[in-house]
mmCIF file of C-alpha atoms and ligand atoms in Angstrom:
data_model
loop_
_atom_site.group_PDB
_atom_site.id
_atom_site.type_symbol
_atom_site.label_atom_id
_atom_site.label_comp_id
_atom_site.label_asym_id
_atom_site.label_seq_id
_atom_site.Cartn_x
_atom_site.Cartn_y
_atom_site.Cartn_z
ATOM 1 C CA UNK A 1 0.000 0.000 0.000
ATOM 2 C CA UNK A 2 1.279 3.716 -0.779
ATOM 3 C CA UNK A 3 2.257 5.306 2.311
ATOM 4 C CA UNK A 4 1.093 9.186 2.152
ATOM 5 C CA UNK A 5 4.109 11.062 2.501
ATOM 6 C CA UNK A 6 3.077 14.331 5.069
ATOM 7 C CA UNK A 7 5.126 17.447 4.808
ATOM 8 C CA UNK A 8 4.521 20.298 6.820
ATOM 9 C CA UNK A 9 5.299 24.219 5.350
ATOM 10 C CA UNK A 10 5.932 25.818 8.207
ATOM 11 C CA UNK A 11 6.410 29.912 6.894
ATOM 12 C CA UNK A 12 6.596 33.776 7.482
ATOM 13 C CA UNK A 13 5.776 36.337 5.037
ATOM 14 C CA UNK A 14 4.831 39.763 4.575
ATOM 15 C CA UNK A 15 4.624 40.586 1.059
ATOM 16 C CA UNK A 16 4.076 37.015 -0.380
ATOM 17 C CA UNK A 17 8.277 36.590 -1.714
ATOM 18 C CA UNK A 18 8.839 33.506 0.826
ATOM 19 C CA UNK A 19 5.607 32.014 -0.399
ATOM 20 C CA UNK A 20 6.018 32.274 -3.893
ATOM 21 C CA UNK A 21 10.223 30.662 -2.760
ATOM 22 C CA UNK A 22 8.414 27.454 -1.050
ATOM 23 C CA UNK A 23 5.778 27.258 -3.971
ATOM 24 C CA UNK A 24 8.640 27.031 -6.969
ATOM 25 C CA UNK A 25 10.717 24.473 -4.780
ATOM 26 C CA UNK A 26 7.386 21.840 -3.825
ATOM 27 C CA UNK A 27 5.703 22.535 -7.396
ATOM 28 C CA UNK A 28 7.122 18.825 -8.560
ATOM 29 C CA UNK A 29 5.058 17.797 -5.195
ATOM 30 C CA UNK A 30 2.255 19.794 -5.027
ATOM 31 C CA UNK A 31 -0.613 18.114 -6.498
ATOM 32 C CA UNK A 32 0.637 14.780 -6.757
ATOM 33 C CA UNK A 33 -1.490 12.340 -4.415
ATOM 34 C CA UNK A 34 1.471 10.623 -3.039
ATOM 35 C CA UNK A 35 1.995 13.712 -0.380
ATOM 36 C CA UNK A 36 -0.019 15.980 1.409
ATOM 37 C CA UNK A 37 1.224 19.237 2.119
ATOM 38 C CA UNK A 38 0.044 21.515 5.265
ATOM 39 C CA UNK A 39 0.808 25.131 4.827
ATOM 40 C CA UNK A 40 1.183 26.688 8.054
ATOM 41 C CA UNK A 41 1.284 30.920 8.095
ATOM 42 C CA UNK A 42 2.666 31.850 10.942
ATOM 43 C CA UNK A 43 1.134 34.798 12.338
ATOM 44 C CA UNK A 44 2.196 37.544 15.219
ATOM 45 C CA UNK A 45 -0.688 38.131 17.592
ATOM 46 C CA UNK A 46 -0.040 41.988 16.862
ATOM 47 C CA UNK A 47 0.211 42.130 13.622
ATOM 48 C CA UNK A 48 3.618 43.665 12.073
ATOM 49 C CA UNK A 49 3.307 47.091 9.625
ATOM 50 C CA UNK A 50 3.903 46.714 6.098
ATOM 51 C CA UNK A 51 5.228 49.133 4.668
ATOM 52 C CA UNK A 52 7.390 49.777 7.464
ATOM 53 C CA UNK A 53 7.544 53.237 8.837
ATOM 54 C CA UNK A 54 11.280 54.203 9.739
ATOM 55 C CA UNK A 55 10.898 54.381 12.661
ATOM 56 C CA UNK A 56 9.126 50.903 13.409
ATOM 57 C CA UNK A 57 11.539 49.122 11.301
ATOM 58 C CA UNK A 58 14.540 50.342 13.238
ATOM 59 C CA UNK A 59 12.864 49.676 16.510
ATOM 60 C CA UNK A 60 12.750 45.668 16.010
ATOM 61 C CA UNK A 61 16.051 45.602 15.707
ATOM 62 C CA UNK A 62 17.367 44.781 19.502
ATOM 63 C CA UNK A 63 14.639 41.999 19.938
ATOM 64 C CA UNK A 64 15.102 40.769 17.077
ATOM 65 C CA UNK A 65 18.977 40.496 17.158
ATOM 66 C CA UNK A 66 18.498 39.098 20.516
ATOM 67 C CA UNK A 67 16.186 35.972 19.955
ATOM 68 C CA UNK A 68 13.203 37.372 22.171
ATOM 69 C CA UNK A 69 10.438 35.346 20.619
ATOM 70 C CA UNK A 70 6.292 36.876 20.569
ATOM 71 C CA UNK A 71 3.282 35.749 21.215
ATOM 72 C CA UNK A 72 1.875 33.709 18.122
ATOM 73 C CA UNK A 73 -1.855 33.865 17.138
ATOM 74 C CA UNK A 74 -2.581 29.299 17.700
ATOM 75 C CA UNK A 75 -1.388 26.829 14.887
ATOM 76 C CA UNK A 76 -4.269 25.174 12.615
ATOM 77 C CA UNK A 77 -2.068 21.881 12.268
ATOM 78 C CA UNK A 78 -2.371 19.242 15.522
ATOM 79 C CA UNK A 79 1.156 19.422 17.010
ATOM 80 C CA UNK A 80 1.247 15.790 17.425
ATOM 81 C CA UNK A 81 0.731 14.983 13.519
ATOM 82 C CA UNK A 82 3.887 13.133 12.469
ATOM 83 C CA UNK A 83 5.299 14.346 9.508
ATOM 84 C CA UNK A 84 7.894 13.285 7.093
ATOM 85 C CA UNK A 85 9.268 16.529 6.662
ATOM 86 C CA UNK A 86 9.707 19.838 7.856
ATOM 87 C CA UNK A 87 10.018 22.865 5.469
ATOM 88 C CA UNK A 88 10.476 26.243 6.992
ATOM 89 C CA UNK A 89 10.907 29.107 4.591
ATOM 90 C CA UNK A 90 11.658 32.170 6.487
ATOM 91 C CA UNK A 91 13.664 35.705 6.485
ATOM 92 C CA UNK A 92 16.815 36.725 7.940
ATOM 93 C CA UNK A 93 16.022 40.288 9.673
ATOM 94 C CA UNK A 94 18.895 41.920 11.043
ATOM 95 C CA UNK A 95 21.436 38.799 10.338
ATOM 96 C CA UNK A 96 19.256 36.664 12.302
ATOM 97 C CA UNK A 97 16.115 34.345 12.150
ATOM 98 C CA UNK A 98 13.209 36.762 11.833
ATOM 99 C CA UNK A 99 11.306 37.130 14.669
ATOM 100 C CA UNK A 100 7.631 35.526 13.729
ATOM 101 C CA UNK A 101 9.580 31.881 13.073
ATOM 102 C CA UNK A 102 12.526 32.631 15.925
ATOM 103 C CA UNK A 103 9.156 33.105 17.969
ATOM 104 C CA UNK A 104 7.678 30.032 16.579
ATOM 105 C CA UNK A 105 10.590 27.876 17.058
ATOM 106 C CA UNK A 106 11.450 28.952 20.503
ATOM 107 C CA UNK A 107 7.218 27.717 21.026
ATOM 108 C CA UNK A 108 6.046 23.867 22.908
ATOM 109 C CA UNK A 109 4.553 23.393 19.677
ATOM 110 C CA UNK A 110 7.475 23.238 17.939
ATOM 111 C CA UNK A 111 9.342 21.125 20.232
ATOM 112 C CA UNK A 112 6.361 18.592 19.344
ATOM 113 C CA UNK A 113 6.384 19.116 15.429
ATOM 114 C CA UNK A 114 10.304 19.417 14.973
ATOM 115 C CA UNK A 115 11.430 16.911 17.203
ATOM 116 C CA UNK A 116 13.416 13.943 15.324
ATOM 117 C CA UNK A 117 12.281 15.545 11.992
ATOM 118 C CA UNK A 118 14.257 16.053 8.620
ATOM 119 C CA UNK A 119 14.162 19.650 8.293
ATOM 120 C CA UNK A 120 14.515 21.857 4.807
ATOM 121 C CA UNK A 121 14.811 25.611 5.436
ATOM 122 C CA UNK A 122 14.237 28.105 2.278
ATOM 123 C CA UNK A 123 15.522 31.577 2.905
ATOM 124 C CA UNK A 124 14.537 34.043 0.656
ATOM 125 C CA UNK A 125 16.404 37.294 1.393
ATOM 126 C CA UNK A 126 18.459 40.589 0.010
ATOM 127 C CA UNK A 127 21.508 39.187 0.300
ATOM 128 C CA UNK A 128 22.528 38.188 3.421
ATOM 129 C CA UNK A 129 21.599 35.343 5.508
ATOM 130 C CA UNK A 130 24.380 33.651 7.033
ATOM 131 C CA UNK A 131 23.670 34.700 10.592
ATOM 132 C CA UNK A 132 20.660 33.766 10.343
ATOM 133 C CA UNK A 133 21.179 30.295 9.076
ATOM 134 C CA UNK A 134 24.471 30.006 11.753
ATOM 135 C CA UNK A 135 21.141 30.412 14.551
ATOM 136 C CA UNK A 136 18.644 28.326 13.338
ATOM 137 C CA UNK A 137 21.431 25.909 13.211
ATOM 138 C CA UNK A 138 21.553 26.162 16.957
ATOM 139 C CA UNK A 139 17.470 26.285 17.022
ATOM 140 C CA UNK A 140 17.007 22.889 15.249
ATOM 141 C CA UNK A 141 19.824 21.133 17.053
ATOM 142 C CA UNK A 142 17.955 22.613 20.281
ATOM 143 C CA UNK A 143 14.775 20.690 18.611
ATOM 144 C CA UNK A 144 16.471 17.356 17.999
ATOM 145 C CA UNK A 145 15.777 18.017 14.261
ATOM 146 C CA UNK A 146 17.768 17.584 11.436
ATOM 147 C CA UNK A 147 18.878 20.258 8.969
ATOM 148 C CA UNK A 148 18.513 18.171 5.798
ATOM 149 C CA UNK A 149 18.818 21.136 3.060
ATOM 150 C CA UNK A 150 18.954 25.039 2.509
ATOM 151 C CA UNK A 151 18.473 26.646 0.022
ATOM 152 C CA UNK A 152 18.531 30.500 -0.482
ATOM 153 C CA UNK A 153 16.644 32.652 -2.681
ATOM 154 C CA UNK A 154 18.665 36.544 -3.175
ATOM 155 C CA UNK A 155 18.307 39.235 -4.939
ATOM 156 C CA UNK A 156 20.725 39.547 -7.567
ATOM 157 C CA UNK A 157 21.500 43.465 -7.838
ATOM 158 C CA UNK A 158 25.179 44.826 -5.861
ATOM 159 C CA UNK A 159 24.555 45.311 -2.835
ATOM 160 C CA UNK A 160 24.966 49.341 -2.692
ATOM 161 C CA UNK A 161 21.775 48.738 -5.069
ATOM 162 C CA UNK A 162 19.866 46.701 -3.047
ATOM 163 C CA UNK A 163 20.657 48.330 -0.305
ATOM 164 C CA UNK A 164 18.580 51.158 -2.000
ATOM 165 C CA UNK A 165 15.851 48.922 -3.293
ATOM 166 C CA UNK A 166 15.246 47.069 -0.186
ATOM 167 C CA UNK A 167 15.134 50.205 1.450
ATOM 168 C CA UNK A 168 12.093 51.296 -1.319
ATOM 169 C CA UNK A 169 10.624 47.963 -1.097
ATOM 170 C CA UNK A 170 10.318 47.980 2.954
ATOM 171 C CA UNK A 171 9.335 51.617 4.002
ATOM 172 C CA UNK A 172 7.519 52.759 1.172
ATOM 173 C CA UNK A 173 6.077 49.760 -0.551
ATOM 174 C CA UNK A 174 8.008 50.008 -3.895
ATOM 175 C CA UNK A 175 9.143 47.340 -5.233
ATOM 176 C CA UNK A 176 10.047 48.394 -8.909
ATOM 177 C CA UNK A 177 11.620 51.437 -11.205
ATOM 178 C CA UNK A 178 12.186 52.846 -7.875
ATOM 179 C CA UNK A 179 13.003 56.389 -8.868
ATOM 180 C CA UNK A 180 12.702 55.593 -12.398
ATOM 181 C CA UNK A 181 16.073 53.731 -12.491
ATOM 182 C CA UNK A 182 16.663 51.515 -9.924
ATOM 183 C CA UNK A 183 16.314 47.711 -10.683
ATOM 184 C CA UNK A 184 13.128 45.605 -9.171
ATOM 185 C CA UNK A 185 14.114 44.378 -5.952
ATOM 186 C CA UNK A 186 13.710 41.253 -4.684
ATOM 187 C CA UNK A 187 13.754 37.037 -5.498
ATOM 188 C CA UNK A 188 14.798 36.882 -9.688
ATOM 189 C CA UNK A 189 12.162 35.231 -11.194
ATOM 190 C CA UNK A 190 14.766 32.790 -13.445
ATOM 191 C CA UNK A 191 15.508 31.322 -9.496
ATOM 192 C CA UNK A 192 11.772 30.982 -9.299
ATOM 193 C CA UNK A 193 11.759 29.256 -12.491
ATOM 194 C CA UNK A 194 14.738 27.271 -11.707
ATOM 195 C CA UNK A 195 13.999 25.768 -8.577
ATOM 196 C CA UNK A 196 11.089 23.018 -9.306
ATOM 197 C CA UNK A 197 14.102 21.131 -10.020
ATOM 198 C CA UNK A 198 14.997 21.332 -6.041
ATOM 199 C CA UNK A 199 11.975 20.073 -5.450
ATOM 200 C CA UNK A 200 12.146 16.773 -7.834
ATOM 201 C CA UNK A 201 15.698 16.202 -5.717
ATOM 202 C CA UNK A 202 13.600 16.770 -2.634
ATOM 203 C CA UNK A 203 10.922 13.997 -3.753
ATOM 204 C CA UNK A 204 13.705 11.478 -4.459
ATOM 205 C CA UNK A 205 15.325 12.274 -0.635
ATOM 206 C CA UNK A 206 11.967 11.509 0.307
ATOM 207 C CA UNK A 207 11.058 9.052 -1.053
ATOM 208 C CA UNK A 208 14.472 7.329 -0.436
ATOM 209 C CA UNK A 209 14.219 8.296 2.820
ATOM 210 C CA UNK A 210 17.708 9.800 2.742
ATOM 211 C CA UNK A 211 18.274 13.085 3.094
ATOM 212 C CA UNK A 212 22.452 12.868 2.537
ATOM 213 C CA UNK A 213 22.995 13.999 -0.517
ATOM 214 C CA UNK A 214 20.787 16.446 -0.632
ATOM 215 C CA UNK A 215 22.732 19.650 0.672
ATOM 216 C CA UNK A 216 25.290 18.712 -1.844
ATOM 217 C CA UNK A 217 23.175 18.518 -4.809
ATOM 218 C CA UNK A 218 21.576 21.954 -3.736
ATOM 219 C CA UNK A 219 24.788 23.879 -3.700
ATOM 220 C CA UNK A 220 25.528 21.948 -7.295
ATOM 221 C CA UNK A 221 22.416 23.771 -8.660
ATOM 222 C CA UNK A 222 23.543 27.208 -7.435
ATOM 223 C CA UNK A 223 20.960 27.770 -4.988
ATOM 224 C CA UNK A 224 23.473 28.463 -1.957
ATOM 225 C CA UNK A 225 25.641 31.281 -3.168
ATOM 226 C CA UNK A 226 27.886 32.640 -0.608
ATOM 227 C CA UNK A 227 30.073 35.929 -1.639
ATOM 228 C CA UNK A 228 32.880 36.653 -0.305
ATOM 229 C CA UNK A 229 32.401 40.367 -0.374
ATOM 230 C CA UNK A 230 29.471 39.462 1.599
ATOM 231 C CA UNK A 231 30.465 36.743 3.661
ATOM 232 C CA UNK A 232 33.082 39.474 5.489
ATOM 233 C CA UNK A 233 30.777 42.354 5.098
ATOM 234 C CA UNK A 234 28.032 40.305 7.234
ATOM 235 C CA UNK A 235 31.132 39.197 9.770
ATOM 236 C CA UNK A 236 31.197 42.627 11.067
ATOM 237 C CA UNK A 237 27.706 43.173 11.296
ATOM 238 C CA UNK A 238 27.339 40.213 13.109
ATOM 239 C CA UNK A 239 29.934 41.119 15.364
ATOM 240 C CA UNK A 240 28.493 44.425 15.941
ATOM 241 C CA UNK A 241 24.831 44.133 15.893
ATOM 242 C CA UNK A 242 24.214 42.056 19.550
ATOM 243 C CA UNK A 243 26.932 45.423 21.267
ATOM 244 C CA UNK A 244 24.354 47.789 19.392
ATOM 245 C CA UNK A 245 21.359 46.303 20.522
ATOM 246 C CA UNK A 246 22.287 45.628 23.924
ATOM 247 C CA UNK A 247 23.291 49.883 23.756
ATOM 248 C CA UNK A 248 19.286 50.142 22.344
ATOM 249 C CA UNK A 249 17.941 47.929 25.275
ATOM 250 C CA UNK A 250 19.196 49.587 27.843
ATOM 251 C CA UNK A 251 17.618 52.530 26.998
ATOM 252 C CA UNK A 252 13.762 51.191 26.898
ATOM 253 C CA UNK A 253 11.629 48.484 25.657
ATOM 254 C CA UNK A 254 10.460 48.050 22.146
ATOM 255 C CA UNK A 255 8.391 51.258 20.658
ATOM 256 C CA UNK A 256 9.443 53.066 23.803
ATOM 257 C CA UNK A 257 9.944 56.762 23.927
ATOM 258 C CA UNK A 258 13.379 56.511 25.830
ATOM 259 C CA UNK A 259 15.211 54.686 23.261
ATOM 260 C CA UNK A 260 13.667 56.295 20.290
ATOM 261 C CA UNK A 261 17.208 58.560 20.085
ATOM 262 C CA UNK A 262 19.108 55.453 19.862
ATOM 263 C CA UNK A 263 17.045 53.840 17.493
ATOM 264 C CA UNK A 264 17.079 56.450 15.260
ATOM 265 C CA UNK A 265 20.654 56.746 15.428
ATOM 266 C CA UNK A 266 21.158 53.268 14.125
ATOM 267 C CA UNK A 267 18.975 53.731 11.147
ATOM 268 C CA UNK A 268 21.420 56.512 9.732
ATOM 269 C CA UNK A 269 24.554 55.174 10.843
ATOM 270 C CA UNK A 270 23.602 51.183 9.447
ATOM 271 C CA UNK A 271 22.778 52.668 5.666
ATOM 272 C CA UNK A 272 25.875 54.816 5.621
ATOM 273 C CA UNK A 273 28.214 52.247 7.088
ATOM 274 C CA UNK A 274 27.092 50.115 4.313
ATOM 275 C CA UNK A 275 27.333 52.951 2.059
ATOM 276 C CA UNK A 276 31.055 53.640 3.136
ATOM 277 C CA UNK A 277 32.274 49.877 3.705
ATOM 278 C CA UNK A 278 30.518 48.191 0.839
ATOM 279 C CA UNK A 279 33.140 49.168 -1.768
ATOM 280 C CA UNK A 280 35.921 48.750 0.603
ATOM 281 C CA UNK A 281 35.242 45.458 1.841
ATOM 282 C CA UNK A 282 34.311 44.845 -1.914
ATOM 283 C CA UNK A 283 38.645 45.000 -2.771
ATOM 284 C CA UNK A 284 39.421 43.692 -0.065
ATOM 285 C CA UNK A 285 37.234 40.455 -1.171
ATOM 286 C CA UNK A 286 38.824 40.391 -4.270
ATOM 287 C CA UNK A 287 42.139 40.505 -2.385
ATOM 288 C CA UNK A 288 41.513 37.826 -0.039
ATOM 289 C CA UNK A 289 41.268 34.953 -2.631
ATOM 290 C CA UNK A 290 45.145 35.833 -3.387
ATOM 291 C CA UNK A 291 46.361 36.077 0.341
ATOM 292 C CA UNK A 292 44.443 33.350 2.104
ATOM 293 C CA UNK A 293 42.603 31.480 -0.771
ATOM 294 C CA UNK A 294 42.546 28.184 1.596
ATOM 295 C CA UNK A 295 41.101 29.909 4.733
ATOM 296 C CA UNK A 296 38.066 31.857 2.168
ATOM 297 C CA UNK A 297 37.146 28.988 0.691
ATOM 298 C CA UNK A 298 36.838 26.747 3.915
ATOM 299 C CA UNK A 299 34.607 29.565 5.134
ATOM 300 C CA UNK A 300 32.881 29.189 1.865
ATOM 301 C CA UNK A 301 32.152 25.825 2.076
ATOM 302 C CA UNK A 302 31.366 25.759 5.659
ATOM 303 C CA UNK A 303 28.395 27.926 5.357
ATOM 304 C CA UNK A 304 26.848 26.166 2.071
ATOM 305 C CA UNK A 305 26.615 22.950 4.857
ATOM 306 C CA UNK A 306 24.516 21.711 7.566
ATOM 307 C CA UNK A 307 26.795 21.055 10.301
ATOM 308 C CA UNK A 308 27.428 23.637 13.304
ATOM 309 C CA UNK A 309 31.066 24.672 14.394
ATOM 310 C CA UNK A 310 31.566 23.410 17.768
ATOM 311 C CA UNK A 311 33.244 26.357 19.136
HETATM 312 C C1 FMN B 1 13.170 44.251 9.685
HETATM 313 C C2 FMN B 1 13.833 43.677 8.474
HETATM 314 C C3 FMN B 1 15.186 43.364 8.500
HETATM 315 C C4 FMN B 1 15.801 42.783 7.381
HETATM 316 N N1 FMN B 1 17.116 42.362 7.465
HETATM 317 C C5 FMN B 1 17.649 41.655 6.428
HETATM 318 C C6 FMN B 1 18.933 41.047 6.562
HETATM 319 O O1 FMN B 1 19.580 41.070 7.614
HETATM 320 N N2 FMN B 1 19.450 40.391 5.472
HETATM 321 C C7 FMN B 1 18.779 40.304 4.286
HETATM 322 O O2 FMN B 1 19.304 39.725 3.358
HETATM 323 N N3 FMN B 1 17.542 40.838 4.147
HETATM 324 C C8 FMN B 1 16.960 41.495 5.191
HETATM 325 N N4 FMN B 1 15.687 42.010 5.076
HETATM 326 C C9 FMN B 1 14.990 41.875 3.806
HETATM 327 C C10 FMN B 1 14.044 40.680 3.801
HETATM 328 O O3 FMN B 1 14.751 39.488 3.959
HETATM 329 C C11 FMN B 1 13.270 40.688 2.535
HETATM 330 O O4 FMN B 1 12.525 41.805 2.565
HETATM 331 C C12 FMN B 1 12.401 39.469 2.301
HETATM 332 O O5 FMN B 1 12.801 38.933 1.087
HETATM 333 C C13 FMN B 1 10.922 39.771 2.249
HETATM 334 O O6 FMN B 1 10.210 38.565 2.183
HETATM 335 P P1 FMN B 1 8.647 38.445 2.494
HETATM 336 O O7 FMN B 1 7.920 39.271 1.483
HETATM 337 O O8 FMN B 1 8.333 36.980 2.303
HETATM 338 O O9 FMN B 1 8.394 38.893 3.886
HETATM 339 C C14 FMN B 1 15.049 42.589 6.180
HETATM 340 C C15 FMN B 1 13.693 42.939 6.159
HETATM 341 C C16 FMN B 1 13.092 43.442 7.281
HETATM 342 C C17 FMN B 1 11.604 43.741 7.221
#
C-alpha cells in the first residue's frame, strides 16, 4: 500500500516573496497524491506594519537580534501529527532568524512538530543570511531536528543597489523602477523558475528516505551562493549588531519613547556604514582569494553545509 508522505510548510511572510520561494521548490510535489502538504502561516498576535515606517523598522532591531520570541496567534495543524518533513521558509532580519519563526521555534509546539524531523529551510532574502542560518542551526539542534537542506533565494542586484531597493521595497512599498532607475528588488524570477528542479531532488530524498545527498546537490544547482564580499561584510555586522542592541535595550523596551534617540541613530549610521564599507570590503574580497585562498574557501564551504562549528 502507498504510504502518504506528510510534509509540513511551516512559513513567514509579509509581502508574499517567501511564499512564492516554497511554492517554486514543492511545485514537482504539489498536487501529486502521493503527499499531502500543510501550509502553516505563521502569524504575530499583533500584527507587524507593512510598509514599514522608519521608525518601526529600526525599533525591532534589539529583539530581534536578541532571539526574544512573541506571542503567536494558535497553529491550525495538531502538534502531534507526524510528519515526514519539515520545510520552513523564512527571512533573515537583522542577520538573524526573523522574529515571527525565531518566535515560533522557541514555542512547545514546535518542540512537538520538529522533534526527530528532517528539516529543509528556504531563505529568501536581500543578500545576506548567514547569521541567520548560523542560529537556526543552533534552534534545530535545540529541537532534535535535522537540517537536511537550505536553500537560499537573493536578490541579484550589488549590494549598494539593493541596499537602496530594499530600502524602497520595505518603508515605502516600492518594489520596482524605484526612482525611475533603480532595478526591481527582490527574489529573480529565473531562481523561481529554476527551482522546481529542487523540489524533484527533494521527492527522491523523500522518497528514499535519505536526506544525505541532498545539501550537496543543492549547492551543485547554485541555490546556496555565498560571496565573499558578503560573507566578510556580514562578519562585522554580526559582530556588531548584539553590542548595538544591547546599547538600544538599555535605553527602553520596544516602541518606547526613551530609546527612540538610539534607534534612530542606528537607522542613519547602518545605511551609511554600508554605504562607506561596501566598496571597501568589496577590494578587499577580491584581495583575499590571493592572500588566504585556503582559509576563504573553507569559510565558503562551511556555510553552504549543515553542520554547526563546535566552538
Ligand atoms: C526588519 C527587516 C530586517 C531585514 N534584514 C535583512 C537582513 O539582515 N538580510 C537580508 O538579506 N535581508 C533582510 N531584510 C529583507 C528581507 O529578507 C526581505 O525583505 C524578504 O525577502 C521579504 O520577504 P517576504 O515578502 O516573504 O516577507 C530585512 C527585512 C526586514 C523587514
Amino acid at each position: 500500500m502507498l504510504h502518504l508522505k506528510k510534509i509540513l510548510v511551516i512559513y513567514y511572510t509579509q509581502t508574499g516573496q517567501a511564499k512564492k520561494a516554497v511554492d517554486s521548490v514543492l511545485k514537482p510535489l504539489e498536487n501529486n497524491p502521493e503527499y499531502s502538504i500543510h501550509y502553516e502561516l505563521i502569524k504575530p498576535k499583533s500584527a507587524l506594519p507593512y510598509p514599514w515606517k522608519y521608525s518601526e523598522f529600526f525599533d525591532v532591531f534589539p529583539e530581534n537580534v536578541h532571539g526574544i520570541p512573541f506571542e503567536l496567534e494558535p497553529l491550525t495543524v495538531d502538534s502531534d501529527t507526524n510528519f515526514d518533513l519539515v520545510i520552513i521558509g523564512y527571512q533573515p532580519w537583522f542577520l538573524s532568524i526573523c522574529r515571527p519563526i525565531n518566535s515560533f521555534l522557541l514555542s512547545t509546539a514546535a518542540a512537538k512538530l520538529l522533534n526527530g524531523k528532517p528539516v529543509i529551510t528556504i531563505i529568501n532574502c536581500r543578500n545576506m543570511w548567514l547569521g541567520a542560518q548560523e542560529k537556526m542551526k543552533e534552534r534545530l539542534m535545540d529541537l532534535k531536528a535535522k537540517l537536511a537542506g537550505n536553500i537560499v533565494f537573493a536578490d541579484r542586484s550589488s549590494n549598494l543597489t539593493s541596499l537602496v531597493t530594499v530600502l524602497a521595497f520595505e518603508l515605502k512599498g516600492i518594489k520596482q523602477n524605484y526612482m525611475g532607475m533603480f532595478p526591481r528588488y527582490g527574489v529573480a524570477d529565473s531562481d523561481l523558475d529554476a527551482a522546481p528542479r529542487l523540489g524533484k531532488l527533494i521527492e527522491t530524498a523523500l522518497n528514499q528516505n535519505n536526506f544525505d545527498k541532498l545539501q550537496e546537490l543543492i549547492v551543485a544547482n547554485d541555490f546556496v551562493t555565498v560571496k565573499p564580499n558578503l560573507l566578510l561584510m556580514e562578519g562585522r555586522g554580526r559582530a556588531l549588531f548584539p553590542l548595538y542592541a544591547n546599547y538600544v535595550s538599555k535605553k527602553g523596551t520596544a516602541k518606547s519613547e526613551e530609546r527612540k534617540g538610539r534607534v534612530k541613530t542606528f537607522g542613519i549610521v547602518l545605511p551609511t556604514a554600508i554605504l562607506i564599507l561596501s566598496p571597501i570590503i568589496t577590494i578587499v574580497s577580491r584581495l583575499a582569494p590571493l592572500i588566504a585562498y585556503g582559509k576563504m574557501k573553507k569559510q565558503i564551504q562551511y556555510y553552504q553545509q549543515n553542520e554547526l562549528k563546535q566552538n
